[in-house]
Coordinates of C-alpha atoms in Angstrom, one line a residue:
X1 CA 60.2 56.7 -26.4
X2 CA 56.4 56.4 -26.1
X3 CA 56.4 55.1 -22.5
X4 CA 58.9 57.9 -21.6
X5 CA 57.2 60.8 -23.2
X6 CA 57.0 64.0 -21.2
X7 CA 53.6 64.4 -19.6
X8 CA 53.0 68.0 -20.8
X9 CA 49.6 69.6 -20.6
X10 CA 48.8 71.8 -23.6
X11 CA 49.3 75.4 -22.5
X12 CA 47.9 77.2 -25.4
X13 CA 44.3 78.3 -25.1
X14 CA 42.0 77.0 -27.8
X15 CA 41.6 80.4 -29.3
X16 CA 40.0 80.5 -32.7
X17 CA 41.4 82.3 -35.6
X18 CA 40.7 85.4 -33.7
X19 CA 41.4 88.4 -35.7
X20 CA 39.2 89.5 -38.6
X21 CA 40.7 89.1 -42.0
X22 CA 41.2 92.8 -42.4
X23 CA 43.1 93.1 -39.2
X24 CA 45.2 90.0 -39.7
X25 CA 48.8 89.9 -40.9
X26 CA 48.3 86.3 -42.0
X27 CA 47.1 86.1 -45.6
X28 CA 44.1 83.8 -46.2
X29 CA 44.7 82.1 -49.6
X30 CA 42.6 80.0 -52.0
X31 CA 43.1 77.9 -55.0
X32 CA 42.7 81.0 -57.2
X33 CA 45.1 83.3 -55.2
X34 CA 47.8 80.8 -53.9
X35 CA 49.9 80.6 -57.1
X36 CA 50.2 84.3 -57.7
X37 CA 50.9 85.0 -54.0
X38 CA 53.9 82.6 -53.8
X39 CA 55.2 83.9 -57.1
X40 CA 55.0 87.5 -56.0
X41 CA 56.8 86.9 -52.7
X42 CA 60.3 85.5 -52.3
X43 CA 59.6 83.7 -49.1
X44 CA 56.3 82.5 -47.7
X45 CA 55.4 80.2 -44.8
X46 CA 52.0 78.6 -45.5
X47 CA 49.8 76.8 -42.9
X48 CA 47.4 74.2 -44.2
X49 CA 44.7 73.9 -41.5
X50 CA 41.2 72.7 -40.7
X51 CA 38.9 75.0 -38.5
X52 CA 38.0 72.1 -36.2
X53 CA 41.6 71.0 -35.5
X54 CA 42.7 71.6 -31.9
X55 CA 46.3 72.0 -32.7
X56 CA 45.4 74.5 -35.4
X57 CA 43.4 76.5 -32.9
X58 CA 46.4 76.5 -30.4
X59 CA 48.8 77.6 -33.2
X60 CA 46.5 80.5 -34.4
X61 CA 47.6 83.2 -31.9
X62 CA 51.3 82.2 -32.2
X63 CA 51.0 82.3 -36.0
X64 CA 49.4 85.7 -35.9
X65 CA 52.1 87.1 -33.6
X66 CA 54.9 85.7 -35.8
X67 CA 53.2 87.2 -38.9
X68 CA 53.2 90.6 -37.3
X69 CA 56.9 90.3 -36.2
X70 CA 58.0 89.2 -39.7
X71 CA 55.9 91.8 -41.5
X72 CA 58.7 94.5 -41.3
X73 CA 61.2 91.9 -42.7
X74 CA 58.9 91.4 -45.7
X75 CA 58.4 87.7 -44.9
X76 CA 54.8 86.6 -45.5
X77 CA 52.8 84.1 -43.5
X78 CA 49.7 82.6 -45.2
X79 CA 47.0 80.0 -44.3
X80 CA 44.8 77.7 -46.4
X81 CA 41.6 76.2 -45.1
X82 CA 41.7 72.6 -46.3
X83 CA 38.0 72.1 -45.7
X84 CA 37.4 74.7 -48.4
X85 CA 40.4 74.2 -50.6
X86 CA 40.7 70.4 -50.7
X87 CA 42.3 70.2 -54.1
X88 CA 45.0 72.7 -53.2
X89 CA 45.9 70.9 -50.0
X90 CA 46.0 67.6 -51.9
X91 CA 48.3 69.1 -54.4
X92 CA 50.9 69.8 -51.7
X93 CA 50.5 66.4 -50.0
X94 CA 48.8 67.6 -46.9
X95 CA 47.8 64.6 -44.8
X96 CA 47.3 66.1 -41.3
X97 CA 46.7 69.4 -39.6
X98 CA 48.3 71.8 -39.2
X99 CA 50.9 71.2 -42.0
X100 CA 53.4 74.1 -42.5
X101 CA 55.5 74.5 -45.6
X102 CA 58.1 77.0 -46.7
X103 CA 57.7 78.3 -50.2
X104 CA 60.4 80.0 -52.3
X105 CA 58.2 80.2 -55.4
X106 CA 55.7 77.5 -56.4
X107 CA 58.4 74.9 -57.3
X108 CA 60.7 75.3 -54.3
X109 CA 58.9 73.8 -51.3
X110 CA 60.2 72.4 -48.1
X111 CA 58.6 71.4 -44.8
X112 CA 58.7 73.7 -41.8
X113 CA 60.6 71.8 -39.1
X114 CA 60.6 74.3 -36.2
X115 CA 58.5 74.6 -33.1
X116 CA 54.9 76.0 -33.1
X117 CA 55.6 79.1 -31.0
X118 CA 55.7 82.7 -32.2
X119 CA 59.4 83.3 -31.3
X120 CA 60.4 80.0 -32.9
X121 CA 58.5 80.6 -36.1
X122 CA 60.0 84.1 -36.3
X123 CA 63.5 82.9 -35.7
X124 CA 63.1 80.0 -38.2
X125 CA 61.9 82.2 -41.0
X126 CA 64.5 84.9 -40.4
X127 CA 67.1 82.1 -40.9
X128 CA 65.4 81.0 -44.0
X129 CA 65.5 84.6 -45.4
X130 CA 69.2 84.9 -45.1
X131 CA 72.0 83.2 -47.1
X132 CA 73.6 80.2 -45.3
X133 CA 76.4 82.6 -44.3
X134 CA 75.9 86.3 -44.1
X135 CA 79.1 88.3 -45.0
X136 CA 79.5 90.8 -42.2
X137 CA 81.4 94.1 -41.9
X138 CA 82.4 96.2 -38.9
X139 CA 79.2 98.1 -39.3
X140 CA 76.8 95.1 -39.6
X141 CA 78.4 92.8 -37.0
X142 CA 76.9 94.3 -33.9
X143 CA 73.3 94.0 -35.1
X144 CA 74.0 90.5 -36.3
X145 CA 75.2 89.4 -32.9
X146 CA 71.8 90.0 -31.4
X147 CA 69.7 88.9 -34.4
X148 CA 68.8 85.6 -32.6
X149 CA 69.4 83.9 -29.3
X150 CA 72.3 82.1 -30.8
X151 CA 74.5 83.1 -33.7
X152 CA 77.8 81.8 -35.0
X153 CA 80.3 84.1 -36.6
X154 CA 83.5 82.8 -38.3
X155 CA 86.5 85.0 -38.5
X156 CA 88.4 83.7 -41.5
X157 CA 90.8 85.2 -44.0
X158 CA 89.3 85.6 -47.4
X159 CA 92.0 83.4 -49.0
X160 CA 91.6 80.6 -46.5
X161 CA 89.6 78.4 -48.9
X162 CA 89.5 75.3 -46.8
X163 CA 88.1 77.0 -43.6
X164 CA 85.6 78.9 -45.6
X165 CA 84.3 75.8 -47.3
X166 CA 84.1 73.9 -44.0
X167 CA 82.1 76.7 -42.3
X168 CA 79.8 77.1 -45.3
X169 CA 79.1 73.4 -45.4
X170 CA 78.1 73.5 -41.7
X171 CA 76.0 76.5 -42.2
X172 CA 74.1 74.8 -45.1
X173 CA 73.4 71.8 -42.9
X174 CA 72.4 73.7 -39.7
X175 CA 70.8 76.8 -41.2
X176 CA 67.4 75.9 -39.7
X177 CA 69.0 75.8 -36.2
X178 CA 71.5 78.8 -36.1
X179 CA 72.3 82.0 -37.8
X180 CA 75.8 82.0 -39.5
X181 CA 77.9 85.0 -40.3
X182 CA 81.4 85.5 -41.7
X183 CA 84.0 88.2 -41.2
X184 CA 87.1 88.4 -43.4
X185 CA 88.6 91.6 -41.9
X186 CA 91.5 90.8 -39.5
X187 CA 91.0 94.1 -37.7
X188 CA 87.4 93.3 -36.9
X189 CA 88.6 89.9 -35.6
X190 CA 91.2 91.6 -33.4
X191 CA 88.6 93.9 -32.0
X192 CA 86.6 90.8 -31.0
X193 CA 89.6 89.3 -29.2
X194 CA 90.2 86.5 -31.7
X195 CA 92.7 85.7 -34.4
X196 CA 91.6 84.0 -37.7
X197 CA 90.6 81.3 -38.2
X198 CA 88.2 81.2 -35.2
X199 CA 84.5 81.0 -34.5
X200 CA 82.6 82.9 -31.9
X201 CA 79.2 81.8 -30.8
X202 CA 77.3 84.8 -29.5
X203 CA 74.3 84.1 -27.2
X204 CA 71.7 86.0 -25.2
X205 CA 72.2 84.0 -22.0
X206 CA 74.9 82.7 -19.7
X207 CA 78.4 84.1 -20.4
X208 CA 77.3 85.8 -23.7
X209 CA 79.8 84.1 -26.0
X210 CA 82.1 81.1 -26.5
X211 CA 85.1 80.9 -28.8
X212 CA 86.3 78.0 -30.9
X213 CA 90.0 78.2 -31.9
X214 CA 90.7 74.6 -32.8
X215 CA 91.2 73.0 -36.2
X216 CA 88.3 73.6 -38.6
X217 CA 86.8 70.1 -38.4
X218 CA 83.1 70.0 -39.2
X219 CA 82.2 67.4 -36.6
X220 CA 84.2 69.2 -33.9
X221 CA 82.6 72.6 -34.8
X222 CA 79.1 71.1 -34.7
X223 CA 79.8 69.5 -31.3
X224 CA 81.1 72.9 -30.0
X225 CA 78.0 74.7 -31.3
X226 CA 75.6 72.1 -29.7
X227 CA 77.3 72.4 -26.3
X228 CA 77.8 76.2 -26.3
X229 CA 74.2 76.8 -27.5
X230 CA 72.7 74.9 -24.6
X231 CA 72.0 77.0 -21.5
X232 CA 73.9 75.9 -18.4
X233 CA 70.6 75.5 -16.6
X234 CA 67.8 75.6 -19.1
X235 CA 64.1 74.7 -18.8
X236 CA 62.4 71.6 -20.0
X237 CA 59.1 72.2 -21.6
X238 CA 57.1 71.3 -24.8
X239 CA 59.3 73.5 -26.9
X240 CA 62.7 72.2 -25.6
X241 CA 62.1 68.6 -24.7
X242 CA 62.9 67.1 -28.1
X243 CA 66.1 69.1 -28.3
X244 CA 67.3 67.8 -24.9
X245 CA 66.5 64.2 -26.0
X246 CA 68.3 64.7 -29.3
X247 CA 71.4 66.0 -27.5
X248 CA 72.3 62.4 -26.6
X249 CA 73.9 63.2 -23.2
X250 CA 72.4 62.7 -19.8
X251 CA 69.8 65.2 -18.7
X252 CA 69.5 66.3 -15.0
X253 CA 66.0 67.5 -14.1
X254 CA 65.3 70.0 -11.3
X255 CA 61.6 69.7 -10.5
X256 CA 60.0 72.6 -8.6
X257 CA 56.4 74.0 -8.4
X258 CA 57.1 77.7 -8.4
X259 CA 59.2 79.9 -10.6
X260 CA 60.9 81.4 -7.6
X261 CA 62.0 77.9 -6.4
X262 CA 63.2 76.9 -9.8
X263 CA 65.2 80.1 -10.1
X264 CA 66.7 79.5 -6.6
X265 CA 67.6 75.9 -7.2
X266 CA 68.9 76.6 -10.7
X267 CA 71.2 79.3 -9.3
X268 CA 72.4 77.1 -6.5
X269 CA 73.2 74.1 -8.8
X270 CA 74.7 76.3 -11.6
X271 CA 78.3 75.6 -10.6
X272 CA 77.7 71.9 -10.9
X273 CA 76.2 72.4 -14.4
X274 CA 79.2 74.5 -15.4
X275 CA 81.6 71.7 -14.2
X276 CA 79.8 69.1 -16.3
X277 CA 79.0 71.3 -19.3
X278 CA 79.0 69.2 -22.4
X279 CA 78.7 65.9 -20.4
X280 CA 75.4 66.4 -18.5
X281 CA 72.7 69.0 -19.4
X282 CA 70.9 70.6 -16.5
X283 CA 67.3 72.0 -16.7
X284 CA 64.5 73.0 -14.4
X285 CA 61.0 71.7 -15.0
X286 CA 57.6 73.1 -13.8
X287 CA 56.4 70.5 -11.4
X288 CA 53.0 72.1 -11.1
X289 CA 52.2 71.6 -14.8
X290 CA 54.5 68.7 -15.7
X291 CA 55.0 66.9 -12.5
X292 CA 53.6 63.7 -13.9
X293 CA 56.9 63.3 -15.8
X294 CA 58.6 62.6 -12.5
X295 CA 56.9 59.2 -12.6
X296 CA 58.7 58.5 -15.8
X297 CA 62.0 59.0 -13.9
X298 CA 60.9 56.7 -11.1
X299 CA 60.3 59.6 -8.7
X300 CA 57.1 60.2 -6.7
X301 CA 54.8 62.6 -8.4
X302 CA 53.5 64.3 -5.3
X303 CA 56.8 65.3 -3.6
X304 CA 58.7 68.4 -4.8
X305 CA 61.2 69.8 -5.2
X306 CA 63.0 66.7 -6.6
X307 CA 66.0 65.8 -8.8
X308 CA 66.8 63.0 -11.2
X309 CA 69.2 62.2 -14.0
X310 CA 68.1 60.5 -17.2
X311 CA 70.7 58.6 -19.2
X312 CA 69.1 59.2 -22.5
X313 CA 71.1 56.8 -24.7
X314 CA 70.5 53.8 -22.5
X315 CA 67.1 55.0 -21.2
X316 CA 68.2 54.7 -17.6
X317 CA 66.9 56.7 -14.7
X318 CA 68.8 57.9 -11.6
X319 CA 66.4 59.5 -9.1
X320 CA 67.8 61.4 -6.1
X321 CA 66.4 60.4 -2.7
X322 CA 63.2 62.5 -2.3
X323 CA 63.5 62.3 1.5
X324 CA 66.9 64.2 1.3
X325 CA 67.1 68.0 0.9
X326 CA 68.3 69.3 -2.4
X327 CA 71.4 71.3 -1.7
X328 CA 74.5 72.2 -3.7
X329 CA 76.7 69.7 -1.8
X330 CA 74.3 66.9 -1.9
X331 CA 73.6 67.2 -5.6
X332 CA 77.3 67.7 -6.4
X333 CA 78.1 64.4 -4.7
X334 CA 75.2 62.7 -6.5
X335 CA 76.3 63.9 -9.9
X336 CA 79.9 63.1 -9.2
X337 CA 79.0 59.5 -8.2
X338 CA 76.7 59.2 -11.3
X339 CA 79.5 60.4 -13.6
X340 CA 81.9 57.9 -12.0
X341 CA 79.5 55.1 -12.5
X342 CA 79.0 54.5 -8.8
X343 CA 75.2 54.7 -8.8
X344 CA 73.0 51.9 -10.0
X345 CA 70.1 52.9 -12.2
X346 CA 66.6 52.7 -10.8
X347 CA 64.7 50.0 -12.7
X348 CA 60.9 49.9 -12.8
X349 CA 60.0 46.2 -13.2
X350 CA 57.3 43.7 -12.6
X351 CA 58.3 40.7 -10.6
X352 CA 60.1 38.0 -12.5
X353 CA 57.5 35.3 -13.2
X354 CA 58.1 32.2 -11.0
X355 CA 56.9 30.1 -13.9
X356 CA 56.3 30.8 -17.6
X357 CA 52.7 30.1 -18.3
X358 CA 51.6 29.8 -21.9
X359 CA 53.8 29.6 -25.0
X360 CA 54.8 33.3 -25.1
X361 CA 57.8 34.0 -22.8
X362 CA 56.9 36.9 -20.4
X363 CA 59.8 39.3 -20.1
X364 CA 60.2 42.0 -17.3
X365 CA 62.9 44.6 -16.9
X366 CA 64.8 42.4 -14.4
X367 CA 64.8 39.5 -16.7
X368 CA 65.3 41.5 -20.0
X369 CA 69.1 40.9 -20.3
X370 CA 68.9 37.2 -19.5
X371 CA 66.1 36.5 -22.0
X372 CA 66.3 39.1 -24.8
X373 CA 70.0 39.5 -24.8
X374 CA 70.7 35.7 -24.6
X375 CA 73.3 35.6 -27.4
X376 CA 72.6 31.9 -28.2
X377 CA 69.0 32.5 -29.3
X378 CA 67.0 34.5 -31.8
X379 CA 64.4 36.4 -29.7
X380 CA 61.3 38.0 -31.1
X381 CA 59.9 40.6 -28.7
X382 CA 56.5 42.3 -28.7
X383 CA 56.5 45.6 -26.7
X384 CA 52.9 46.1 -25.8
X385 CA 50.5 48.1 -23.6
X386 CA 47.6 46.5 -21.8
X387 CA 45.2 49.1 -23.1
X388 CA 46.3 48.8 -26.8
X389 CA 43.6 47.5 -29.0
X390 CA 46.0 46.3 -31.7
X391 CA 48.0 44.4 -29.1
X392 CA 44.8 42.6 -28.0
X393 CA 44.0 41.7 -31.6
X394 CA 47.5 40.4 -32.1
X395 CA 47.5 38.2 -28.9
X396 CA 46.0 35.0 -30.2
X397 CA 48.1 35.0 -33.4
X398 CA 51.3 35.7 -31.3
X399 CA 50.4 32.8 -29.0
X400 CA 49.9 30.6 -32.1
X401 CA 53.3 31.7 -33.4
X402 CA 54.9 30.8 -30.1
X403 CA 53.2 27.4 -29.9
X404 CA 54.4 26.5 -33.4
X405 CA 58.0 27.3 -32.6
X406 CA 57.7 25.6 -29.2
X407 CA 56.7 22.4 -31.0
X408 CA 59.3 22.6 -33.7
X409 CA 62.9 21.5 -34.1
X410 CA 63.9 25.2 -33.4
X411 CA 62.4 25.3 -29.9
X412 CA 65.9 25.7 -28.3
X413 CA 67.0 28.4 -30.8
X414 CA 64.0 30.7 -31.2
X415 CA 62.2 32.5 -28.3
X416 CA 58.8 34.3 -28.8
X417 CA 58.5 36.9 -26.0
X418 CA 56.5 39.9 -24.9
X419 CA 57.1 42.8 -22.4
X420 CA 54.6 45.3 -21.0
X421 CA 56.4 48.5 -21.8
X422 CA 54.2 50.6 -19.6
X423 CA 55.3 48.7 -16.4
X424 CA 58.9 47.8 -17.3
X425 CA 61.9 50.0 -18.1
X426 CA 63.4 48.7 -21.4
X427 CA 66.5 50.1 -23.2
X428 CA 64.7 50.1 -26.6
X429 CA 63.2 53.0 -28.5
X430 CA 59.4 52.4 -28.7
X431 CA 57.4 54.6 -31.0
X432 CA 54.0 52.9 -30.8
X433 CA 52.2 49.8 -29.6
X434 CA 52.7 47.1 -30.5
X435 CA 56.3 47.3 -31.6
X436 CA 57.9 44.0 -32.6
X437 CA 61.6 43.5 -32.8
X438 CA 63.9 40.5 -33.6
X439 CA 67.1 40.3 -31.6
X440 CA 69.3 37.8 -33.6
X441 CA 71.7 35.5 -31.9
X442 CA 75.2 36.9 -32.1
X443 CA 74.1 40.4 -33.0
X444 CA 72.0 41.8 -30.1
X445 CA 73.1 45.4 -30.8
X446 CA 71.3 45.3 -34.2
X447 CA 67.6 44.4 -33.6
X448 CA 65.4 44.4 -36.7
X449 CA 62.0 46.1 -36.4
X450 CA 59.0 44.2 -37.9
X451 CA 56.8 46.3 -40.2
X452 CA 54.8 43.6 -42.1
X453 CA 51.3 42.3 -41.8
X454 CA 50.6 40.6 -38.5
X455 CA 50.0 37.1 -39.6
X456 CA 51.7 33.9 -38.3
X457 CA 53.0 33.2 -41.8
X458 CA 54.6 36.6 -42.2
X459 CA 56.1 36.6 -38.8
X460 CA 57.7 33.2 -39.4
X461 CA 59.1 34.5 -42.7
X462 CA 60.5 37.5 -40.9
X463 CA 62.2 35.3 -38.3
X464 CA 63.6 33.0 -41.0
X465 CA 65.0 35.9 -43.0
X466 CA 66.5 38.0 -40.1
X467 CA 67.4 35.4 -37.5
X468 CA 70.8 33.8 -37.2
X469 CA 69.4 30.3 -37.5
X470 CA 67.1 31.0 -40.5
X471 CA 64.5 29.0 -38.5
X472 CA 61.7 28.5 -40.9
X473 CA 58.7 26.3 -40.1
X474 CA 55.5 25.4 -42.0
X475 CA 52.7 27.5 -40.4
X476 CA 49.5 25.8 -39.5
X477 CA 46.2 27.2 -40.7
X478 CA 45.7 30.8 -39.5
X479 CA 42.9 31.4 -37.0
X480 CA 41.9 34.8 -38.3
X481 CA 42.3 37.0 -41.3
X482 CA 45.5 38.9 -41.6
X483 CA 45.8 42.0 -39.4
X484 CA 47.4 45.1 -40.9
X485 CA 50.6 46.3 -39.4
X486 CA 49.0 49.4 -37.8
X487 CA 50.2 50.8 -34.5
X488 CA 48.5 52.9 -32.0
X489 CA 50.8 55.8 -32.4
X490 CA 50.0 57.7 -35.6
X491 CA 51.9 61.0 -36.3
X492 CA 48.9 63.0 -35.0
X493 CA 48.8 60.9 -31.9
X494 CA 52.5 61.3 -31.4
X495 CA 52.2 65.1 -31.7
X496 CA 49.4 65.1 -29.1
X497 CA 51.4 63.0 -26.7
X498 CA 54.3 65.4 -27.0
X499 CA 52.1 68.5 -26.6
X500 CA 49.4 67.2 -24.2
X501 CA 50.0 63.8 -22.7

C-alpha cells in the first residue's frame, strides 16, 4: 500500500564495484563469454547492472560478500554491464537495474526473488543448489539442521507414499523460502524425540525447534511453517517488512531509538508475543532510522518509545497512548483488548465536507463506508495524491465524466468519487497514483481496477461493462487528447520507496 509504505532510509553505502577484477569472486561476463560460462557451471546467479544505477552500487558489496561465501560451494555469481552488453541484456529481457536471474544452463532461467543482502543471497542460492528435499542420514542430519536459519525435516517411513508426496510438493513450492530434508530411519526419528510421520522445524532463534505431529495436510503444514519460522519478537526493516506484510496477521510494532532499549522492551514483551504467536506478530523497529513510519500508524514521529498494532488485512491502525509508559502489564491489556475487538481503530481522515462542491463526490475516511460502500450504487473512485502529475492531468476529464453522469438518467445509480489517499486511511490496496476502482452495487467486496486509457469515453465503457446497472451514456466531445493509463509508481519507483522512502 503506497500510502502505507515503510519510511526506510537506504542503509547501504553507495560503494562502487569496489574490488578489482582480479580480486573479485564475481565473474564479469560479456556477450562472448556468457554462454560458455553458464554451460560450464551447473548453477549461476547473474546480475545485469548499469554502473550509474544507485541500487546496483548499493548491491555491489553485498553481492561480492555472497560470491565469496558461495565460492566454496561451487556456486558462481556473475555480472553483466548492460551499458556495454546491450544485446545480451535485451536477450534476457532486462528492463531495469539491477536484474538478477538464476541460470541452470542457458535454457533454464528463472528470476531471483530473494532479498538484496549477502546473507539472503547466500541462503537463496544454497537452497537452489539442493534438491527440493535432501535425503538425510544420521551422519548428515546434524550439519543440515544448521545449514540455514530455518530448515524443515520430515521424519517419514519410506513406504508412506502419501506423506512423502505431500512433503515433496510443499518443498517444491517453498524451496526458495526454506531448506527441506527427509529422514526415513525410525531410529533417527526416535533420537530426535519424534515418531513418524512428523516434521521438525529447526531454527537458529527462540526455542530452537518446533514439531508438527498432525495429519499431513499441505495447507496446515505451510501454516505451521510460516508461524514457527517467524521470531517471537523479530525486527522490522527493509529486508523483513514485505514478509511481515505478506503474513496476513496483525503486526505489533515496538518503536525505540537504541538497540539497548529495543532489546529491553522486546524481552519484556516477549511473554505477550508468545501468548499470541500465530495470531499477532511482534517486532521491534529502529525509531532513529525508521521513525517516520510511526506516522503511518497514526503515532507521533518525535516521541519514542512507542507501540502500535497494524491490522494488515483491513489496513487499520491501533496506536497505544504515547503519554502512557510501555510496560508488560499495560501492553498485555492493550493487546488483549485489541484481540477481543474492544479497541476502535484510529482513523486518519479529513473533515467530512459540509457540502459537495463540483460534480466529483469528495470522499474522506469518515465518509468512505457511507459513499463507496453504498450497496445501491455503482461507485467509481479515484485514489489520488495532491502532488501526482498524472492525477492533475486526469482531473478535468474526471470532472467531465462526473458532469455527464450527473446530467444523465443514471444520476441516482452511478457516483463518480475521489479520495486523497495521502490524508485519509482507506481499506484498499493502492499501488500507485492515480488508482481508479469501480465498486459495483451489490458486490462491494469485489472492486474492479481500471487499467485502460484515461478518456471519458473509455471510463464510461468501463462503468457500463462492470457496474451492476450497465449505465452507458453517450459521451460529449472530449476536451483533450487521450491520456495513457500510466501511474506514478513504476517498478523502479516502488523499489525505491521500499528501500529508501
